[in-house]
Each structure stands twice: as C-alpha cells, then as structure tokens.
Coordinates of C-alpha atoms and ligand atoms in Angstrom, one line a residue:
M1 CA 0.0 0.0 0.0
T2 CA 2.9 2.4 0.7
A3 CA 3.9 4.4 -2.3
S4 CA 7.6 4.7 -3.3
K5 CA 9.3 8.1 -2.7
D6 CA 9.6 9.0 -6.3
E7 CA 6.1 8.4 -7.4
V8 CA 3.0 10.5 -6.6
T9 CA -0.1 8.6 -5.7
D10 CA -3.2 10.1 -7.3
L11 CA -6.4 10.0 -5.3
D12 CA -9.7 11.9 -5.3
V13 CA -9.5 12.7 -1.6
V14 CA -6.7 12.5 0.9
V15 CA -7.9 12.1 4.4
V16 CA -5.6 12.9 7.3
G17 CA -6.3 11.0 10.6
A18 CA -8.0 7.7 11.4
G19 CA -10.1 8.5 14.5
F20 CA -13.9 8.6 14.5
A21 CA -13.7 11.3 11.8
G22 CA -11.1 9.7 9.4
I23 CA -12.7 6.3 9.6
Y24 CA -16.1 7.5 8.7
A25 CA -14.7 9.7 6.0
V26 CA -13.0 6.7 4.3
Y27 CA -16.2 4.7 4.5
L28 CA -18.5 7.4 3.2
L29 CA -16.2 8.7 0.4
R30 CA -15.7 5.2 -0.9
Q31 CA -19.4 4.7 -0.9
L32 CA -19.8 7.8 -2.9
G33 CA -17.3 6.6 -5.5
F34 CA -14.3 8.7 -4.5
S35 CA -10.9 7.1 -4.3
T36 CA -9.4 7.9 -1.0
R37 CA -6.8 7.1 1.6
A38 CA -6.5 8.0 5.2
L39 CA -2.9 8.8 6.4
E40 CA -2.6 8.3 10.2
M41 CA 0.5 8.8 12.2
G42 CA -0.4 6.3 14.9
D43 CA 0.3 2.6 14.5
G44 CA -3.4 1.8 15.1
V45 CA -6.8 3.3 14.3
G46 CA -9.0 5.1 16.8
G47 CA -7.4 8.5 17.3
T48 CA -8.1 9.7 20.8
W49 CA -9.0 6.1 21.8
Y50 CA -5.7 4.8 20.4
W51 CA -3.4 7.3 22.0
N52 CA -4.9 8.1 25.5
R53 CA -4.2 4.7 27.1
Y54 CA -3.7 6.0 30.6
P55 CA -5.3 4.1 33.5
G56 CA -8.9 5.1 33.9
A57 CA -9.4 6.6 30.4
R58 CA -13.1 6.6 29.6
C59 CA -15.8 8.4 27.7
D60 CA -18.3 10.6 29.6
V61 CA -21.0 10.3 27.0
P62 CA -23.1 7.0 27.1
S63 CA -21.9 4.3 24.6
L64 CA -25.3 4.2 22.8
E65 CA -24.9 7.8 22.1
Y66 CA -21.1 8.0 21.5
S67 CA -21.2 5.7 18.5
Y68 CA -21.9 5.9 14.8
G69 CA -25.4 6.1 13.5
F70 CA -24.6 5.7 9.8
S71 CA -25.1 2.0 9.5
R72 CA -28.2 0.3 10.8
D73 CA -26.6 -3.1 10.7
L74 CA -23.6 -2.0 12.7
Q75 CA -25.9 -0.6 15.3
L76 CA -28.0 -3.8 15.5
D77 CA -25.0 -6.1 15.7
W78 CA -22.6 -4.2 18.1
E79 CA -23.3 -4.9 21.8
W80 CA -22.0 -2.3 24.2
T81 CA -21.3 -3.5 27.7
E82 CA -21.0 -0.4 29.9
I83 CA -23.1 2.8 30.0
M84 CA -20.0 5.0 29.8
P85 CA -17.5 3.0 27.7
A86 CA -13.9 2.6 28.7
R87 CA -11.2 3.4 26.3
E88 CA -10.6 -0.2 25.5
E89 CA -14.2 -0.8 24.4
I90 CA -14.2 2.2 22.1
E91 CA -10.9 1.2 20.5
E92 CA -12.3 -2.3 20.0
Y93 CA -15.5 -0.8 18.5
L94 CA -13.6 1.3 16.0
N95 CA -11.4 -1.6 15.0
H96 CA -14.5 -3.6 14.4
V97 CA -15.9 -0.8 12.2
V98 CA -12.8 -0.7 10.2
D99 CA -12.7 -4.5 9.6
R100 CA -16.5 -4.8 9.1
F101 CA -16.4 -2.3 6.2
D102 CA -13.1 -3.4 4.9
L103 CA -11.6 0.0 5.4
R104 CA -8.1 -1.0 6.5
R105 CA -6.9 -1.2 2.8
D106 CA -7.5 2.5 2.6
I107 CA -5.9 3.5 5.8
Q108 CA -2.1 3.9 6.0
L109 CA -0.8 3.8 9.5
G110 CA 2.5 5.0 10.9
T111 CA 2.4 8.0 8.5
R112 CA 2.6 11.6 9.6
V113 CA 1.5 14.2 7.2
T114 CA 4.1 17.0 7.2
A115 CA 2.9 19.3 4.4
A116 CA -0.1 20.0 2.1
T117 CA 0.4 22.4 -0.8
F118 CA -2.3 23.7 -3.1
D119 CA -1.4 23.9 -6.8
E120 CA -3.6 26.7 -8.1
D121 CA -3.1 25.8 -11.8
E122 CA -4.1 22.2 -11.3
A123 CA -6.5 22.7 -8.4
R124 CA -4.9 19.8 -6.5
W125 CA -3.4 19.3 -3.1
L126 CA 0.0 17.8 -2.9
V127 CA 0.3 16.0 0.5
E128 CA 3.7 15.0 1.8
T129 CA 4.6 12.6 4.6
D130 CA 7.4 12.1 7.1
H131 CA 8.5 9.1 4.9
G132 CA 8.8 11.3 1.9
E133 CA 5.7 9.9 0.2
R134 CA 3.6 12.2 -1.9
F135 CA -0.1 12.1 -2.6
S136 CA -2.0 14.3 -5.1
A137 CA -5.7 14.9 -4.9
P138 CA -8.2 17.7 -5.7
F139 CA -9.6 17.4 -2.2
C140 CA -8.1 17.1 1.3
V141 CA -10.1 16.3 4.4
M142 CA -8.3 17.1 7.7
A143 CA -9.7 14.7 10.2
T144 CA -6.8 15.5 12.5
G145 CA -8.8 15.9 15.8
C146 CA -9.5 18.7 18.2
L147 CA -7.6 17.1 21.1
S148 CA -4.8 15.2 19.3
M149 CA -1.7 17.5 19.7
P150 CA -0.4 16.9 23.2
M151 CA 0.9 19.9 25.2
V152 CA 3.9 19.2 27.4
P153 CA 5.2 22.2 29.3
D154 CA 8.8 23.2 28.8
V155 CA 10.1 22.5 32.2
P156 CA 13.9 23.0 32.7
G157 CA 15.9 19.9 33.3
I158 CA 13.4 17.5 31.8
D159 CA 16.2 15.6 29.9
S160 CA 18.1 15.1 33.1
F161 CA 15.4 12.9 34.8
E162 CA 16.7 9.4 35.4
G163 CA 13.3 7.8 35.8
T164 CA 10.5 7.4 33.4
I165 CA 8.5 10.2 31.8
L166 CA 5.0 9.5 30.5
Q167 CA 2.2 11.4 29.0
T168 CA -1.4 10.5 29.4
S169 CA -2.0 11.2 25.7
M170 CA 0.9 9.1 24.5
W171 CA 0.7 6.3 26.9
P172 CA 2.8 3.2 25.9
R173 CA 0.7 0.7 23.9
D174 CA 1.7 -2.2 26.2
G175 CA 0.8 -0.4 29.4
V176 CA 3.1 0.5 32.3
D177 CA 3.5 -1.3 35.6
L178 CA 3.5 1.4 38.3
S179 CA 3.3 -1.0 41.2
G180 CA 5.8 -0.2 44.0
L181 CA 6.8 3.1 42.3
R182 CA 6.7 6.7 43.4
V183 CA 4.7 8.6 40.8
G184 CA 4.4 12.4 40.2
M185 CA 1.5 13.5 38.0
I186 CA 1.3 17.0 36.8
G187 CA -2.2 18.2 35.8
T188 CA -5.7 17.9 37.2
G189 CA -7.9 18.3 34.2
S190 CA -10.1 15.4 32.9
S191 CA -7.2 13.1 32.2
G192 CA -5.5 13.7 35.6
V193 CA -8.8 13.4 37.5
Q194 CA -9.6 10.1 35.8
A195 CA -6.1 8.7 36.3
T196 CA -5.7 9.7 40.0
P197 CA -7.7 6.9 41.7
E198 CA -6.4 4.3 39.3
I199 CA -2.7 5.2 39.8
A200 CA -3.3 5.6 43.5
N201 CA -4.4 1.9 43.6
E202 CA -1.3 0.8 41.9
A203 CA 1.6 3.0 42.8
A204 CA 3.5 3.1 46.1
H205 CA 2.9 6.8 46.3
L206 CA 1.2 9.3 44.1
Y207 CA 2.0 13.1 44.2
V208 CA -0.6 15.1 42.3
F209 CA 0.8 18.5 41.2
Q210 CA -2.2 20.9 41.0
R211 CA -1.9 24.3 39.4
T212 CA -5.6 25.1 39.2
D213 CA -8.1 23.4 41.4
T214 CA -10.8 21.5 39.5
Y215 CA -14.6 21.3 39.7
S216 CA -14.8 17.5 39.3
F217 CA -18.3 16.1 39.2
P218 CA -19.1 12.4 40.0
A219 CA -19.0 10.3 36.8
Y220 CA -21.7 7.9 36.1
R221 CA -20.7 4.2 36.1
G222 CA -22.6 1.1 35.5
M223 CA -23.3 -1.8 33.1
L224 CA -25.7 -1.1 30.3
D225 CA -29.2 -2.5 30.8
P226 CA -29.7 -5.1 28.1
E227 CA -33.4 -4.1 27.9
L228 CA -32.4 -0.5 27.2
Q229 CA -30.0 -1.7 24.4
R230 CA -32.8 -3.8 22.9
T231 CA -35.1 -0.8 22.9
F232 CA -32.5 1.3 21.2
K233 CA -32.1 -1.3 18.5
T234 CA -35.8 -1.4 17.7
N235 CA -35.4 2.0 16.1
P236 CA -31.9 3.4 16.1
D237 CA -32.7 6.0 13.4
Q238 CA -35.3 7.6 15.6
F239 CA -32.7 7.9 18.5
R240 CA -30.1 9.3 16.1
R241 CA -32.5 12.0 15.0
M242 CA -33.2 12.9 18.6
Q243 CA -29.4 13.4 19.0
R244 CA -29.2 15.9 16.2
D245 CA -32.1 17.8 17.8
A246 CA -30.4 18.0 21.2
F247 CA -28.3 21.0 22.0
F248 CA -25.2 19.0 22.9
G249 CA -25.9 16.0 20.7
V250 CA -26.8 13.9 23.7
A251 CA -30.5 13.0 23.6
G252 CA -30.6 11.2 27.0
F253 CA -31.5 7.7 25.8
G254 CA -28.1 6.2 26.7
G255 CA -28.9 5.0 30.2
A256 CA -27.0 7.5 32.3
L257 CA -29.1 8.9 35.1
G258 CA -27.1 12.0 35.6
P259 CA -28.2 14.6 38.1
A260 CA -31.8 15.0 39.2
S261 CA -33.8 17.4 37.0
I262 CA -32.7 20.9 37.3
P263 CA -35.2 23.0 39.3
D264 CA -36.4 26.4 38.1
R265 CA -35.3 27.9 41.4
K266 CA -32.6 30.4 41.6
I267 CA -29.8 29.9 44.1
L268 CA -29.7 33.6 45.0
E269 CA -33.4 33.5 46.0
T270 CA -32.9 30.4 48.1
P271 CA -32.0 30.5 51.8
M272 CA -28.7 29.1 52.8
E273 CA -30.0 26.1 54.8
E274 CA -32.1 25.0 51.8
R275 CA -29.1 25.3 49.5
L276 CA -27.0 23.2 51.9
A277 CA -29.8 20.6 52.3
L278 CA -29.5 19.9 48.6
L279 CA -26.0 18.6 49.2
D280 CA -27.4 15.7 51.1
T281 CA -29.4 14.5 48.1
M282 CA -27.4 15.7 45.1
G283 CA -23.8 15.9 46.4
F284 CA -21.5 17.9 44.1
W285 CA -24.3 18.2 41.5
A286 CA -26.1 20.6 43.9
A287 CA -23.7 23.3 42.8
R288 CA -25.1 23.4 39.3
A289 CA -28.8 22.6 40.0
W290 CA -30.0 26.2 39.7
A291 CA -31.5 28.2 36.9
D292 CA -29.1 31.2 37.5
V293 CA -25.7 29.5 38.1
A294 CA -25.0 29.2 34.3
V295 CA -25.9 32.8 33.5
D296 CA -25.1 35.0 36.5
L297 CA -21.6 35.3 38.0
E298 CA -22.9 36.1 41.5
A299 CA -25.2 33.0 41.4
N300 CA -22.3 31.0 40.0
E301 CA -20.1 32.0 42.9
A302 CA -22.9 30.8 45.3
G303 CA -22.9 27.5 43.4
C304 CA -19.1 27.3 43.8
E305 CA -19.4 27.8 47.5
L306 CA -21.8 24.8 47.6
F307 CA -19.2 22.8 45.7
R308 CA -16.5 23.8 48.1
E309 CA -18.6 22.7 51.0
M310 CA -19.0 19.3 49.4
V311 CA -15.2 19.1 49.0
R312 CA -14.9 19.9 52.7
R313 CA -17.4 17.1 53.5
T314 CA -15.5 14.6 51.3
V315 CA -11.8 15.3 52.1
Q316 CA -10.7 14.6 55.6
D317 CA -7.7 16.9 56.0
P318 CA -9.0 20.5 56.1
D319 CA -5.9 21.9 54.6
V320 CA -6.0 19.5 51.7
A321 CA -9.8 20.2 51.3
E322 CA -9.0 23.9 51.1
A323 CA -6.3 23.4 48.5
L324 CA -8.7 21.3 46.4
S325 CA -11.6 23.8 46.7
P326 CA -11.8 25.7 43.4
R327 CA -11.8 29.5 43.6
G328 CA -11.4 32.4 41.3
Y329 CA -13.1 31.1 38.2
P330 CA -16.7 30.1 37.5
I331 CA -18.3 26.6 37.2
G332 CA -18.9 26.1 33.5
C333 CA -15.9 28.0 32.2
K334 CA -13.7 25.0 31.6
R335 CA -14.8 21.7 30.0
P336 CA -16.7 19.7 32.6
V337 CA -14.6 17.2 34.5
F338 CA -16.1 13.9 35.6
G339 CA -14.3 11.6 38.0
V340 CA -14.9 8.7 40.3
D341 CA -13.4 8.8 43.8
Y342 CA -11.2 11.8 42.8
Y343 CA -11.6 13.8 46.0
E344 CA -11.7 10.5 48.1
S345 CA -8.3 9.6 46.7
F346 CA -6.8 12.4 48.8
N347 CA -7.9 10.6 52.0
R348 CA -5.4 7.8 51.2
D349 CA -2.0 7.7 52.9
N350 CA -0.3 7.1 49.6
V351 CA -1.6 10.2 47.8
T352 CA -0.2 13.7 48.4
L353 CA -1.6 16.9 46.8
V354 CA 1.1 19.4 45.9
D355 CA -0.7 22.7 45.6
L356 CA 1.5 24.6 43.1
R357 CA 0.0 28.0 44.1
K358 CA 2.1 27.6 47.2
G359 CA 5.2 27.3 45.1
A360 CA 5.4 26.5 41.4
I361 CA 7.4 23.8 39.6
E362 CA 10.9 25.2 39.0
A363 CA 12.6 22.3 37.4
I364 CA 12.9 18.6 36.8
T365 CA 15.9 17.1 38.5
P366 CA 17.6 13.7 37.9
T367 CA 15.5 12.4 40.8
G368 CA 12.2 14.1 40.6
I369 CA 10.3 17.4 40.6
R370 CA 11.6 20.6 42.1
T371 CA 9.1 23.2 43.2
A372 CA 9.5 26.5 45.1
Q373 CA 8.1 24.7 48.1
G374 CA 10.6 21.7 48.0
D375 CA 11.8 18.7 46.1
Y376 CA 9.7 15.6 45.4
D377 CA 11.6 12.4 44.5
V378 CA 9.8 10.2 42.2
D379 CA 10.4 7.2 39.8
V380 CA 7.9 8.2 37.2
I381 CA 6.6 11.6 36.0
I382 CA 3.3 11.7 34.2
F383 CA 2.3 14.7 32.2
A384 CA -1.5 15.1 32.2
T385 CA -1.1 18.6 30.8
G386 CA -3.6 18.5 28.0
F387 CA -3.5 19.6 24.3
D388 CA -3.0 22.4 21.9
A389 CA -6.7 22.1 21.2
M390 CA -8.7 22.7 18.1
V391 CA -5.9 24.0 15.8
G392 CA -2.8 22.3 17.2
A393 CA -2.7 19.3 14.8
L394 CA -3.5 21.5 11.8
N395 CA -0.9 24.1 12.7
R396 CA 1.8 21.4 12.9
I397 CA 1.3 20.7 9.2
D398 CA 2.7 23.1 6.6
I399 CA -0.6 23.8 4.9
R400 CA -0.1 26.2 2.0
G401 CA -3.0 27.5 0.1
R402 CA -3.5 30.2 -2.5
G403 CA -0.3 32.3 -3.1
G404 CA 1.7 29.9 -0.9
Q405 CA 0.1 31.4 2.3
L406 CA 0.7 29.2 5.4
L407 CA -2.5 28.3 7.3
R408 CA -0.8 28.8 10.7
E409 CA 0.3 32.3 9.7
V410 CA -3.1 33.2 8.4
W411 CA -4.5 32.1 11.7
G412 CA -1.8 33.9 13.6
D413 CA -4.3 36.1 15.4
G414 CA -6.8 33.3 15.9
A415 CA -8.3 30.7 13.6
R416 CA -11.0 31.8 11.2
A417 CA -13.2 29.5 9.2
L418 CA -16.6 29.3 7.7
L419 CA -18.8 26.9 9.7
G420 CA -15.5 25.3 10.9
L421 CA -15.4 23.5 7.6
Q422 CA -13.2 25.7 5.3
S423 CA -10.9 28.7 5.6
V424 CA -10.6 31.5 3.0
G425 CA -7.5 31.0 0.8
F426 CA -7.5 27.2 1.2
P427 CA -9.8 25.9 -1.5
N428 CA -10.9 22.2 -1.4
L429 CA -9.4 21.8 2.1
F430 CA -12.0 20.6 4.5
M431 CA -11.8 20.3 8.3
V432 CA -13.9 18.0 10.3
T433 CA -15.0 19.7 13.5
G434 CA -12.8 22.7 12.8
P435 CA -12.8 26.0 14.7
G436 CA -16.2 27.7 14.6
S437 CA -18.2 24.5 14.7
P438 CA -19.9 22.9 17.8
S439 CA -17.1 20.3 17.9
V440 CA -15.8 20.0 21.4
L441 CA -19.0 21.5 22.9
A442 CA -21.1 18.6 21.6
N443 CA -21.1 14.8 21.6
M444 CA -18.3 14.7 19.2
V445 CA -19.4 11.6 17.3
V446 CA -22.6 13.3 16.3
A447 CA -20.8 16.5 15.2
I448 CA -18.3 14.4 13.3
E449 CA -20.9 12.4 11.4
H450 CA -22.7 15.6 10.4
H451 CA -19.5 17.2 9.1
V452 CA -18.4 14.1 7.2
E453 CA -21.8 13.9 5.6
W454 CA -21.8 17.6 4.7
I455 CA -18.4 17.2 3.1
G456 CA -19.6 14.0 1.2
D457 CA -22.6 15.8 -0.1
C458 CA -20.5 18.8 -1.1
L459 CA -18.0 16.7 -3.1
T460 CA -20.9 14.9 -4.8
Y461 CA -22.5 18.3 -5.7
L462 CA -19.3 19.6 -7.1
R463 CA -18.8 16.4 -9.2
D464 CA -22.4 16.5 -10.4
H465 CA -22.3 20.1 -11.3
G466 CA -18.8 20.1 -13.0
H467 CA -17.2 22.3 -10.4
H468 CA -13.5 21.8 -9.4
T469 CA -13.1 24.1 -6.4
I470 CA -14.9 25.4 -3.4
E471 CA -13.8 28.1 -1.0
P472 CA -15.6 30.4 1.4
T473 CA -16.1 34.1 0.6
L474 CA -14.4 36.4 3.0
A475 CA -17.7 38.1 3.8
A476 CA -19.4 34.9 4.7
Q477 CA -16.4 33.8 6.8
D478 CA -16.3 37.1 8.7
D479 CA -20.0 37.0 9.3
W480 CA -19.8 33.4 10.7
V481 CA -16.9 34.3 12.9
E482 CA -18.9 37.2 14.2
Q483 CA -21.8 34.9 14.9
V484 CA -19.5 32.5 16.8
N485 CA -18.3 35.3 19.0
T486 CA -21.7 36.8 19.5
V487 CA -23.3 33.6 20.9
A488 CA -20.4 33.1 23.3
Q489 CA -20.9 36.5 24.9
G490 CA -22.4 36.3 28.3
T491 CA -21.6 32.7 28.8
M492 CA -19.3 31.4 31.5
F493 CA -16.9 30.2 28.8
V494 CA -15.7 33.7 28.2
A495 CA -16.1 35.1 31.7
P496 CA -13.2 37.5 32.5
T497 CA -11.8 35.2 35.1
C498 CA -12.0 32.2 32.9
N499 CA -8.8 30.5 31.6
S500 CA -9.4 27.4 29.5
W501 CA -8.1 25.5 26.5
Y502 CA -11.3 26.5 24.7
L503 CA -9.7 30.0 24.7
G504 CA -6.2 28.8 24.0
D505 CA -5.0 29.9 27.5
N506 CA -3.1 26.7 28.1
I507 CA -0.6 27.4 25.3
P508 CA 1.9 30.1 25.8
G509 CA 1.6 32.7 23.0
K510 CA -1.7 31.3 21.6
P511 CA -4.2 34.0 20.7
R512 CA -7.0 34.2 23.2
V513 CA -10.0 33.4 21.0
F514 CA -13.0 31.3 21.9
L515 CA -13.0 28.7 19.0
P516 CA -16.0 26.4 19.2
Y517 CA -19.6 27.4 18.4
I518 CA -21.8 27.5 21.4
G519 CA -25.1 28.1 19.7
G520 CA -26.0 24.4 19.9
L521 CA -25.9 21.5 17.5
P522 CA -29.5 21.8 16.1
R523 CA -29.0 25.5 15.2
Y524 CA -25.7 24.8 13.7
I525 CA -26.9 21.8 11.6
E526 CA -29.9 23.7 10.4
H527 CA -27.6 26.6 9.3
A528 CA -25.0 24.4 7.7
D529 CA -27.5 22.3 5.8
G530 CA -29.3 25.4 4.7
V531 CA -26.1 26.7 3.2
A532 CA -25.8 23.5 1.3
T533 CA -29.4 23.5 0.1
A534 CA -29.0 27.0 -1.2
G535 CA -26.2 25.8 -3.5
Y536 CA -23.4 26.4 -1.0
E537 CA -24.2 30.0 -0.2
G538 CA -21.2 31.9 1.1
F539 CA -18.8 29.7 -0.8
V540 CA -17.4 30.3 -4.3
L541 CA -17.6 27.3 -6.6
G542 CA -15.0 27.3 -9.4
Ligands
FAD601 P1 -9.0 12.1 16.9 O1 -9.6 10.9 17.5 O2 -8.1 12.9 17.7 O3 -8.2 11.5 15.7 C1 -7.3 12.4 14.9 C2 -6.2 11.5 14.3 O4 -5.5 12.3 13.4 C3 -5.3 11.0 15.4 O5 -5.2 9.6 15.4 C4 -3.9 11.6 15.0 O6 -2.8 10.8 15.2 C5 -4.1 11.9 13.5 N1 -3.3 13.0 13.1 C6 -3.2 14.3 13.5 N2 -2.3 15.0 12.8 C7 -1.8 14.1 11.9 C8 -0.8 14.2 10.9 N3 -0.2 15.4 10.7 N4 -0.6 13.1 10.1 C9 -1.2 12.0 10.3 N5 -2.1 11.8 11.3 C10 -2.4 12.9 12.0 N6 -15.5 13.6 23.2 C11 -16.8 13.4 23.5 O7 -17.7 13.8 22.8 N7 -17.1 12.7 24.7 C12 -16.1 12.3 25.5 O8 -16.4 11.7 26.5 C13 -14.8 12.5 25.1 N8 -13.8 12.0 25.9 C14 -12.5 12.2 25.5 C15 -11.4 11.7 26.3 C16 -10.1 12.0 26.0 C17 -9.0 11.4 26.8 C18 -9.8 12.8 24.9 C19 -8.4 13.2 24.6 C20 -10.8 13.3 24.1 C21 -12.2 13.0 24.4 N9 -13.2 13.5 23.6 C22 -14.5 13.2 24.0 C23 -12.9 14.2 22.4 C24 -12.5 13.1 21.3 O9 -11.3 13.6 20.8 C25 -13.6 13.0 20.2 O10 -14.8 12.5 20.8 C26 -13.3 12.1 19.0 O11 -12.7 10.9 19.4 C27 -12.4 12.8 18.0 O12 -12.3 12.0 16.9 P2 -11.5 12.6 15.6 O13 -11.4 11.5 14.6 O14 -12.1 13.9 15.2 O15 -10.1 13.0 16.2
NAP602 P1 -6.6 19.8 30.4 O1 -8.0 19.8 30.7 O2 -6.1 20.9 29.6 O3 -5.8 19.8 31.8 C1 -4.4 20.0 31.8 C2 -4.0 20.1 33.3 O4 -2.6 20.3 33.3 C3 -4.6 21.3 34.0 O5 -4.9 21.0 35.3 C4 -3.5 22.3 33.8 O6 -3.5 23.3 34.8 C5 -2.3 21.4 34.0 N1 -1.1 22.0 33.5 C6 -0.8 22.4 32.3 N2 0.5 22.9 32.2 C7 0.9 22.9 33.5 C8 2.2 23.3 34.0 N3 3.1 23.9 33.3 N4 2.3 23.1 35.4 C9 1.4 22.6 36.1 N5 0.2 22.2 35.6 C10 0.0 22.3 34.3 O7 -6.1 18.4 29.7 P2 -6.8 17.0 29.8 O8 -7.0 16.7 31.2 O9 -6.0 16.1 29.0 O10 -8.2 17.1 29.1 C11 -8.3 17.8 27.9 C12 -9.7 17.5 27.3 O11 -9.7 16.2 26.8 C13 -10.8 17.6 28.3 O12 -11.2 18.9 28.6 C14 -11.9 16.8 27.6 O13 -12.4 17.5 26.5 C15 -11.0 15.7 27.0 N6 -11.0 14.6 27.9 C16 -12.2 14.0 28.3 C17 -12.2 13.0 29.2 C18 -13.5 12.4 29.6 O14 -13.7 12.2 30.8 N7 -14.3 12.0 28.7 C19 -11.0 12.5 29.8 C20 -9.8 13.1 29.4 C21 -9.8 14.1 28.5 P3 -4.3 24.7 34.5 O15 -5.8 24.4 34.6 O16 -3.8 25.6 35.5 O17 -3.9 25.1 33.1

C-alpha cells in the first residue's frame, strides 16, 4: 500500500487522521465513489482512543450515544457492555468498524503528514509525509482531531530525569507497571482526574501536582441495561434524529441517570439552609442545579461555595480540602470534568496533593520534581497537561493555500473558518469539527458524522455540477466568525476570570479566541444544511 518516494499517488481525496472522523470519511467517500486514503501517524486506528491509554481513560457520553449512526446493521450487531464506555471498548469498536467495512486497505498507519500544498493551476493538493511519500488529490479532508496534539510544558531539566517520563495522551501501547513506584503526576484536568484513583491503587505513592483546582463532578458508572439496548435497537434511526435535535448532541437515551432534574429555582433566591440541604441528596451536583448558576456570576459563585462545602465534607484533611476547593473562576468556564473517587483519593495515605499555588514547579531534576516549596523524589513523572486544542494538529502541518500562504500564519491572530469547515485561501481543504463549529461542545461523534456527511454531499454536488473548487467568501467567513463570537458572549466560557483550553489559554503565545460554536448542534446543523441546500451559499464554486 505504501507508495515509493519518487512516485506521486493520485487520489480523489486525501484524508488525514483515522479516528472517528477519518474512519467515517474513508467509509463514506468510498461509498460515494471517490478514491481515498487516510494517512494516520499512529500505528493503530482510533485516534483519541488509540493514544490516550492512561489508566482510567473513559468516555463521559453514554456508549449508545457515543457511537456511529450511519449503519443500521452496525448498530444492530454491536453490543455495548457499559453505559460509559472505557477506552478499550471504544478502541475495539472502532477496529470492528474498520474491519467490518473493509476500510483497512484505505488506511495507511504510521504515516505523519508534514505538508499539504495547493497547486492553483491544477487545483490539486500535494500531500507529503514524514517518509517522503507524496499524494496528489483535488480534495483534502483534515480529520486531525481537536484534542490530538499533546501539550507538554517546557520544564527546565526535563532531559536530566533518570526515571520514566510518561504522557497520558501518548501512553505506551503495552501499558506500564507502576506498582511499587513513586509517581508524580502534573495536571488535574479530565485526564488527571480520571487517572488519579487508578494510579493511587497501583503506585507506592502518588504526588498530584495541581496548578488550578478543579470542579470534578461524579462520573456515572454502570453496566448497560440489556433491555435498554434492545429498545434502542428497535429504532436506532429515531434515536439518532433525537441526538441531532439535542443542544449538545446527547439525547438522553443512553442510560445515564445524571443529576436529578434541574429546578427552576434560583440559588440567589434560596435561603442558605435549603441550598445546603440539597448537598445531602445531590452531592456535588447541587452546585449546578439552579437556573441562575450558568448565567449570573454572583449566582455562579454561590454554586461554587456549595461545591467547596462538598469538598470539605469529602476530604478529611481540612488543609487538603481547602487546597482542592476551586476558587477564582466560575463553574462552566472549563470543559466539565467527571471523575470517580477523585476527591476521596486524597484521603489515602499514599496520595499527596502538591498545591502549586504555594510554590510552582521550577525544574525537573535527575531524581524528581523541584518546586518552590521543596523537592519531590519520584520514579515516574506523568504529564496530564492537555492539548494544543482545536488547531494544534493543523498548525503542525505546513498547509499552504493560494499564493503559498501558510495556514498557521493566516491564523496567527486566531483561527477563522466558515462553519468550521473551510478557511478562505485554502480551497478544497475541509476540516472535520474545525474552529467555529460545535465540535468539542457537543457529543463529538454526532458532530463528526454531520460534518463528514456535509463534506460528502458537497463533493458529490461539485462532481455532479462540474465544479472543481470550493472556497468560502471572506464576507461569509467574517460573518460566521462574528456569529460564533456573539453567541459566546455572556456565557461562563468567556467570563473575564476564565482560563481554558477553549480559549487557548493553556498554550503560551496562543491567541485568546473562543474557538467552538456554542449556539447548539441543532441550530448549527440547520444553518450548515441550509447553506448546502442553497447551492453552497457563502462559498465560491469554481
Ligand atoms: P482524533 O480521535 O483525535 O483523531 C485524529 C487523528 O489524526 C489522530 O489519530 C492523530 O494521530 C491523527 N493525526 C493528527 N495529525 C496528523 C498528521 N499530521 N498526520 C497523520 N495523522 C495525524 N469527546 C466526547 O464527545 N465525549 C467524550 O467523553 C470524550 N472523551 C475524551 C477523552 C479523552 C481522553 C480525549 C483526549 C478526548 C475526548 N473526547 C471526547 C474528544 C475526542 O477527541 C472526540 O470525541 C473524538 O474521538 C475525536 O475524533 P477525531 O477523529 O475527530 O479525532
Ligand atoms: P486539560 O483539561 O487541559 O488539563 C491539563 C491540566 O494540566 C490542567 O490541570 C493544567 O492546569 C495542568 N497544567 C498544564 N500545564 C501545566 C504546568 N506547566 N504546570 C502545572 N500544571 C499544568 O487536559 P486533559 O486533562 O488532558 O483534558 C483535555 C480535554 O480532553 C478535556 O477537557 C476533555 O475535553 C477531553 N477529555 C475527556 C475525558 C473524559 O472524561 N471524557 C477525559 C480526558 C480528556 P491549568 O488548569 O492551571 O492550566
């Protein structure tokens, strides 16, 4: 399957990436009669679910909902076991999909795309890989993922460490035996929170290095009720339609109970004793169970105080509880974090919280981590430090469009794209869940399927109407970016005290721009499909 270095392999569409998006793109484009190949840098398919093999890695959307809807037979045959699937089950599922539809022959693993250059005369993309292979195609689909480019902070002395350095997002394929070892884990986002209790069970001692305290809500766990799965299979299409009508792409049929229904009451209009009483029935969820917490900063702070009270009730050592109690930013600003036994882990003798606000990390030494509050000797350092989100993978590729302009330079002040699908100056280059689409603010599989289908329809339209190129107009792109910014205003995502990867705050030097579309999946789908129905309004077809 691998092309020799001298030859150029001609295709109709080059797909980059073989996660949920790339796999479906290969399937659909082949169905539509386009020759295609997915180039994937990993040695296996699955994307997120191939790379993030850390202990405890798991989805927080129910399996029945976090799965493809494009094939009725696939949905009828595949049996999910757990409500919230573990990484292993999702990876197995995606491998099953690839084999079931014989997609492997069009997926080239172990191949990193380094450059993609648009030839304006030929209207073709030349795609180059780290092995020196070249592919030429009129169309290119970037299925490179929103959370696929790991972020590891540049800590001085990292090369001097004599132990083992790991990343949650590049965990060794064969696993790691941490038993009897002293482990230092940096980062308390979703990955760190999920990994903490698992590593605490295995390691001799776990030091958790926390820079920002986290609002971690209890994750739902349980086996999937076979009856529920049978009901789903009676009419999967109906359930899939419900997903596309749901704001976040989660329709609620997946079996997770979640928090009790949110009351209409406002926290600021509720006496303190009644607020506190809710902690007895709802635990941490009581912090969010108010109509005003998501929209009013003062109400939000009242919700935060309930959350902190629950931390105090859960964590035995008052100093540790205080250090774990989030302050200074609202609930709902960062991506929700869900964990099991996260706060309880800090009641264990073999778990120590290192609150970096009392003294930041200064260096990595041969024997461990040096902070301004002292040295911590460890055998293993784990970076659970997140990703260069939304644009990181795209910006690592030399993508050159019209006039040789480089995408990462065009996006130097923040990514701009029409519907998160295409960017001005880069004809025939499509992004799946790109900046300006619901993407990471939705059940991503639903968002991915919609995008891939939109792209498939678009390519079919171009072929049927004799067009060779498609590219957004500047006016349409500017208008969409404006809409993306407008709907974000007033939400906790862009609150003045909010720092998040949604805004690019976790990457030094990254422009502070809120990249996903928060107007909801149904509104987005209606708009994007309307654009297509109107003959790709806002795009120039050449
Ligand atoms: P990915 O799965 O990221 O796949 C992109 C692929 O592109 C990767 O395999 C990568 O190696 C490849 N690639 C990138 N650049 C290149 C290149 N230059 N050359 C070749 N290959 C390249 N979403 C949810 O909706 N619910 C969840 O509960 C949820 N949990 C998550 C848990 C974790 C640990 C993480 C990291 C993310 C989670 N997400 C979740 C988001 C998740 O990324 C998406 O749901 C989905 O898996 C994305 O699929 P994708 O195909 O778009 O991207
Ligand atoms: P993340 O949310 O970005 O968290 C990274 C953590 O590392 C933060 O606590 C951050 O602190 C810390 N950090 C970064 N640089 C640091 C430094 N130099 N020193 C000390 N601490 C540092 O990354 P993630 O946990 O990998 O999650 C990313 C996203 O992936 C999630 O938001 C979610 O979308 C997805 N995900 C989902 C699940 C799930 O449950 N389904 C699980 C894992 C991941 P600051 O907050 O101070 O920056």
